[in-house]
mmCIF file of C-alpha atoms in Angstrom:
data_model
loop_
_atom_site.group_PDB
_atom_site.id
_atom_site.type_symbol
_atom_site.label_atom_id
_atom_site.label_comp_id
_atom_site.label_asym_id
_atom_site.label_seq_id
_atom_site.Cartn_x
_atom_site.Cartn_y
_atom_site.Cartn_z
ATOM 1 C CA MET T 1 14.152 61.226 -20.531
ATOM 2 C CA MET T 2 14.660 57.620 -19.588
ATOM 3 C CA TRP T 3 18.432 57.440 -19.069
ATOM 4 C CA GLY T 4 18.434 53.990 -17.512
ATOM 5 C CA ARG T 5 16.267 52.524 -20.290
ATOM 6 C CA ALA T 6 18.304 54.026 -23.106
ATOM 7 C CA MET T 7 21.574 52.814 -21.631
ATOM 8 C CA THR T 8 20.181 49.273 -21.095
ATOM 9 C CA ASP T 9 19.081 49.046 -24.763
ATOM 10 C CA GLN T 10 22.559 49.929 -26.044
ATOM 11 C CA SER T 11 24.681 48.038 -23.581
ATOM 12 C CA LYS T 12 26.005 44.495 -23.905
ATOM 13 C CA THR T 13 28.119 42.628 -21.444
ATOM 14 C CA VAL T 14 31.305 41.352 -23.019
ATOM 15 C CA THR T 15 32.467 38.081 -21.517
ATOM 16 C CA ARG T 16 35.709 36.106 -21.622
ATOM 17 C CA VAL T 17 34.184 33.948 -24.355
ATOM 18 C CA ASP T 18 33.481 37.103 -26.391
ATOM 19 C CA LEU T 19 37.102 38.226 -25.958
ATOM 20 C CA CYS T 20 38.413 34.808 -26.941
ATOM 21 C CA GLU T 21 36.183 34.777 -30.032
ATOM 22 C CA ALA T 22 37.378 38.286 -31.026
ATOM 23 C CA VAL T 23 41.044 37.151 -30.765
ATOM 24 C CA TYR T 24 40.146 34.001 -32.762
ATOM 25 C CA GLN T 25 38.461 36.085 -35.520
ATOM 26 C CA LYS T 26 40.964 38.922 -35.714
ATOM 27 C CA VAL T 27 44.344 37.330 -34.923
ATOM 28 C CA GLY T 28 43.977 33.953 -36.567
ATOM 29 C CA LEU T 29 44.966 31.760 -33.646
ATOM 30 C CA SER T 30 42.985 28.598 -33.011
ATOM 31 C CA ARG T 31 40.095 28.850 -30.566
ATOM 32 C CA THR T 32 42.150 26.997 -27.956
ATOM 33 C CA GLU T 33 45.181 29.299 -28.479
ATOM 34 C CA SER T 34 42.926 32.390 -28.410
ATOM 35 C CA SER T 35 41.403 31.273 -25.117
ATOM 36 C CA ALA T 36 44.828 30.536 -23.644
ATOM 37 C CA PHE T 37 46.075 33.947 -24.840
ATOM 38 C CA VAL T 38 43.158 35.866 -23.207
ATOM 39 C CA GLU T 39 43.568 33.888 -20.023
ATOM 40 C CA LEU T 40 47.278 34.588 -19.933
ATOM 41 C CA VAL T 41 46.767 38.346 -20.368
ATOM 42 C CA LEU T 42 44.089 38.436 -17.642
ATOM 43 C CA LYS T 43 46.261 36.371 -15.302
ATOM 44 C CA GLU T 44 49.231 38.692 -15.802
ATOM 45 C CA ILE T 45 47.071 41.754 -15.006
ATOM 46 C CA THR T 46 45.630 39.998 -11.953
ATOM 47 C CA ASP T 47 49.036 38.898 -10.704
ATOM 48 C CA CYS T 48 50.419 42.429 -10.999
ATOM 49 C CA LEU T 49 47.453 43.951 -9.168
ATOM 50 C CA GLU T 50 47.679 41.290 -6.476
ATOM 51 C CA LYS T 51 51.276 42.413 -5.833
ATOM 52 C CA GLY T 52 50.063 46.032 -5.617
ATOM 53 C CA GLU T 53 51.577 47.065 -8.937
ATOM 54 C CA THR T 54 49.849 49.525 -11.297
ATOM 55 C CA VAL T 55 48.950 48.185 -14.732
ATOM 56 C CA LYS T 56 49.113 50.940 -17.348
ATOM 57 C CA LEU T 57 47.787 50.232 -20.826
ATOM 58 C CA SER T 58 48.642 53.079 -23.192
ATOM 59 C CA SER T 59 45.603 54.697 -24.819
ATOM 60 C CA PHE T 60 43.321 52.617 -22.604
ATOM 61 C CA GLY T 61 43.870 53.354 -18.897
ATOM 62 C CA SER T 62 45.431 52.277 -15.643
ATOM 63 C CA PHE T 63 44.403 49.688 -13.098
ATOM 64 C CA MET T 64 45.660 50.371 -9.565
ATOM 65 C CA VAL T 65 45.206 49.014 -6.082
ATOM 66 C CA ARG T 66 44.481 51.503 -3.301
ATOM 67 C CA LYS T 67 44.428 50.915 0.418
ATOM 68 C CA LYS T 68 41.387 52.032 2.352
ATOM 69 C CA GLY T 69 41.649 52.494 6.099
ATOM 70 C CA GLN T 70 39.178 51.343 8.704
ATOM 71 C CA ARG T 71 36.136 53.558 9.026
ATOM 72 C CA ILE T 72 32.716 53.630 10.553
ATOM 73 C CA GLY T 73 29.823 52.900 8.209
ATOM 74 C CA ARG T 74 26.094 52.816 8.745
ATOM 75 C CA ASN T 75 23.634 49.997 8.093
ATOM 76 C CA PRO T 76 21.088 51.645 5.756
ATOM 77 C CA LYS T 77 18.147 49.577 7.092
ATOM 78 C CA THR T 78 18.727 50.044 10.818
ATOM 79 C CA GLY T 79 20.954 53.100 10.982
ATOM 80 C CA THR T 80 23.302 51.215 13.283
ATOM 81 C CA GLU T 81 26.986 52.205 13.048
ATOM 82 C CA VAL T 82 29.227 49.386 11.924
ATOM 83 C CA PRO T 83 33.038 49.285 11.646
ATOM 84 C CA ILE T 84 34.314 48.684 8.133
ATOM 85 C CA SER T 85 37.660 46.816 8.083
ATOM 86 C CA PRO T 86 40.694 48.185 6.237
ATOM 87 C CA ARG T 87 40.967 46.697 2.753
ATOM 88 C CA ARG T 88 42.452 47.080 -0.667
ATOM 89 C CA VAL T 89 40.294 48.150 -3.618
ATOM 90 C CA MET T 90 40.985 48.095 -7.335
ATOM 91 C CA VAL T 91 40.499 51.327 -9.260
ATOM 92 C CA PHE T 92 40.420 51.852 -13.024
ATOM 93 C CA LYS T 93 41.385 55.289 -14.401
ATOM 94 C CA PRO T 94 40.589 55.595 -18.102
ATOM 95 C CA SER T 95 43.025 57.433 -20.371
ATOM 96 C CA ALA T 96 42.063 60.712 -22.020
ATOM 97 C CA ILE T 97 42.006 58.912 -25.355
ATOM 98 C CA LEU T 98 39.530 56.302 -24.076
ATOM 99 C CA LYS T 99 37.326 59.005 -22.560
ATOM 100 C CA GLN T 100 37.266 60.828 -25.948
ATOM 101 C CA ARG T 101 36.422 57.620 -27.828
ATOM 102 C CA ILE T 102 33.500 56.658 -25.578
ATOM 103 C CA ASN T 103 32.134 60.187 -25.958
ATOM 104 C CA GLY T 104 32.271 60.037 -29.768
ATOM 105 C CA GLN T 105 35.218 62.370 -30.088
ATOM 106 C CA HIS T 106 37.564 59.869 -31.733
ATOM 107 C CA ARG T 107 39.701 61.515 -34.394
ATOM 108 C CA ALA T 108 41.447 59.400 -37.010
ATOM 109 C CA ASN T 109 44.324 61.866 -37.527
ATOM 110 C CA GLY T 110 45.341 62.445 -33.917
ATOM 111 C CA ASP T 111 44.325 63.740 -30.533
ATOM 112 C CA ALA T 112 40.996 65.562 -30.305
ATOM 113 C CA SER T 113 42.356 67.871 -27.645
ATOM 114 C CA LYS T 114 44.597 69.454 -30.301
ATOM 115 C CA ALA T 115 41.670 70.306 -32.527
ATOM 116 C CA GLN T 116 41.392 73.968 -33.429
ATOM 117 C CA PRO T 117 38.028 75.701 -32.905
ATOM 118 C CA GLU T 118 36.180 76.555 -36.046
ATOM 119 C CA ALA T 119 35.765 80.212 -36.889
#
């Protein structure tokens, strides 16, 4: 199997422009208003994360900032040990609903986890 190849053929990178166009097409705002709306949402998420707050979007997932302490890493080329400074990293945890949808288990009438096994 060629996992990498199959995934590349099916994947597309969605950009800010694509998001703005989707808002324009589906919501009916002007292109300028759609762009401003998308930028406002992204800025609000960014501002919250910058302050260390968790951003939880129901049925989608949560964005959180975690602190990583200082540790010793290794340069893969030379094998030399190098100190890695403490830092903050952003983590995304998808919701169970999103996980089900990306795995083709989306159910129109409710949660797939409540499905009864067939006899």
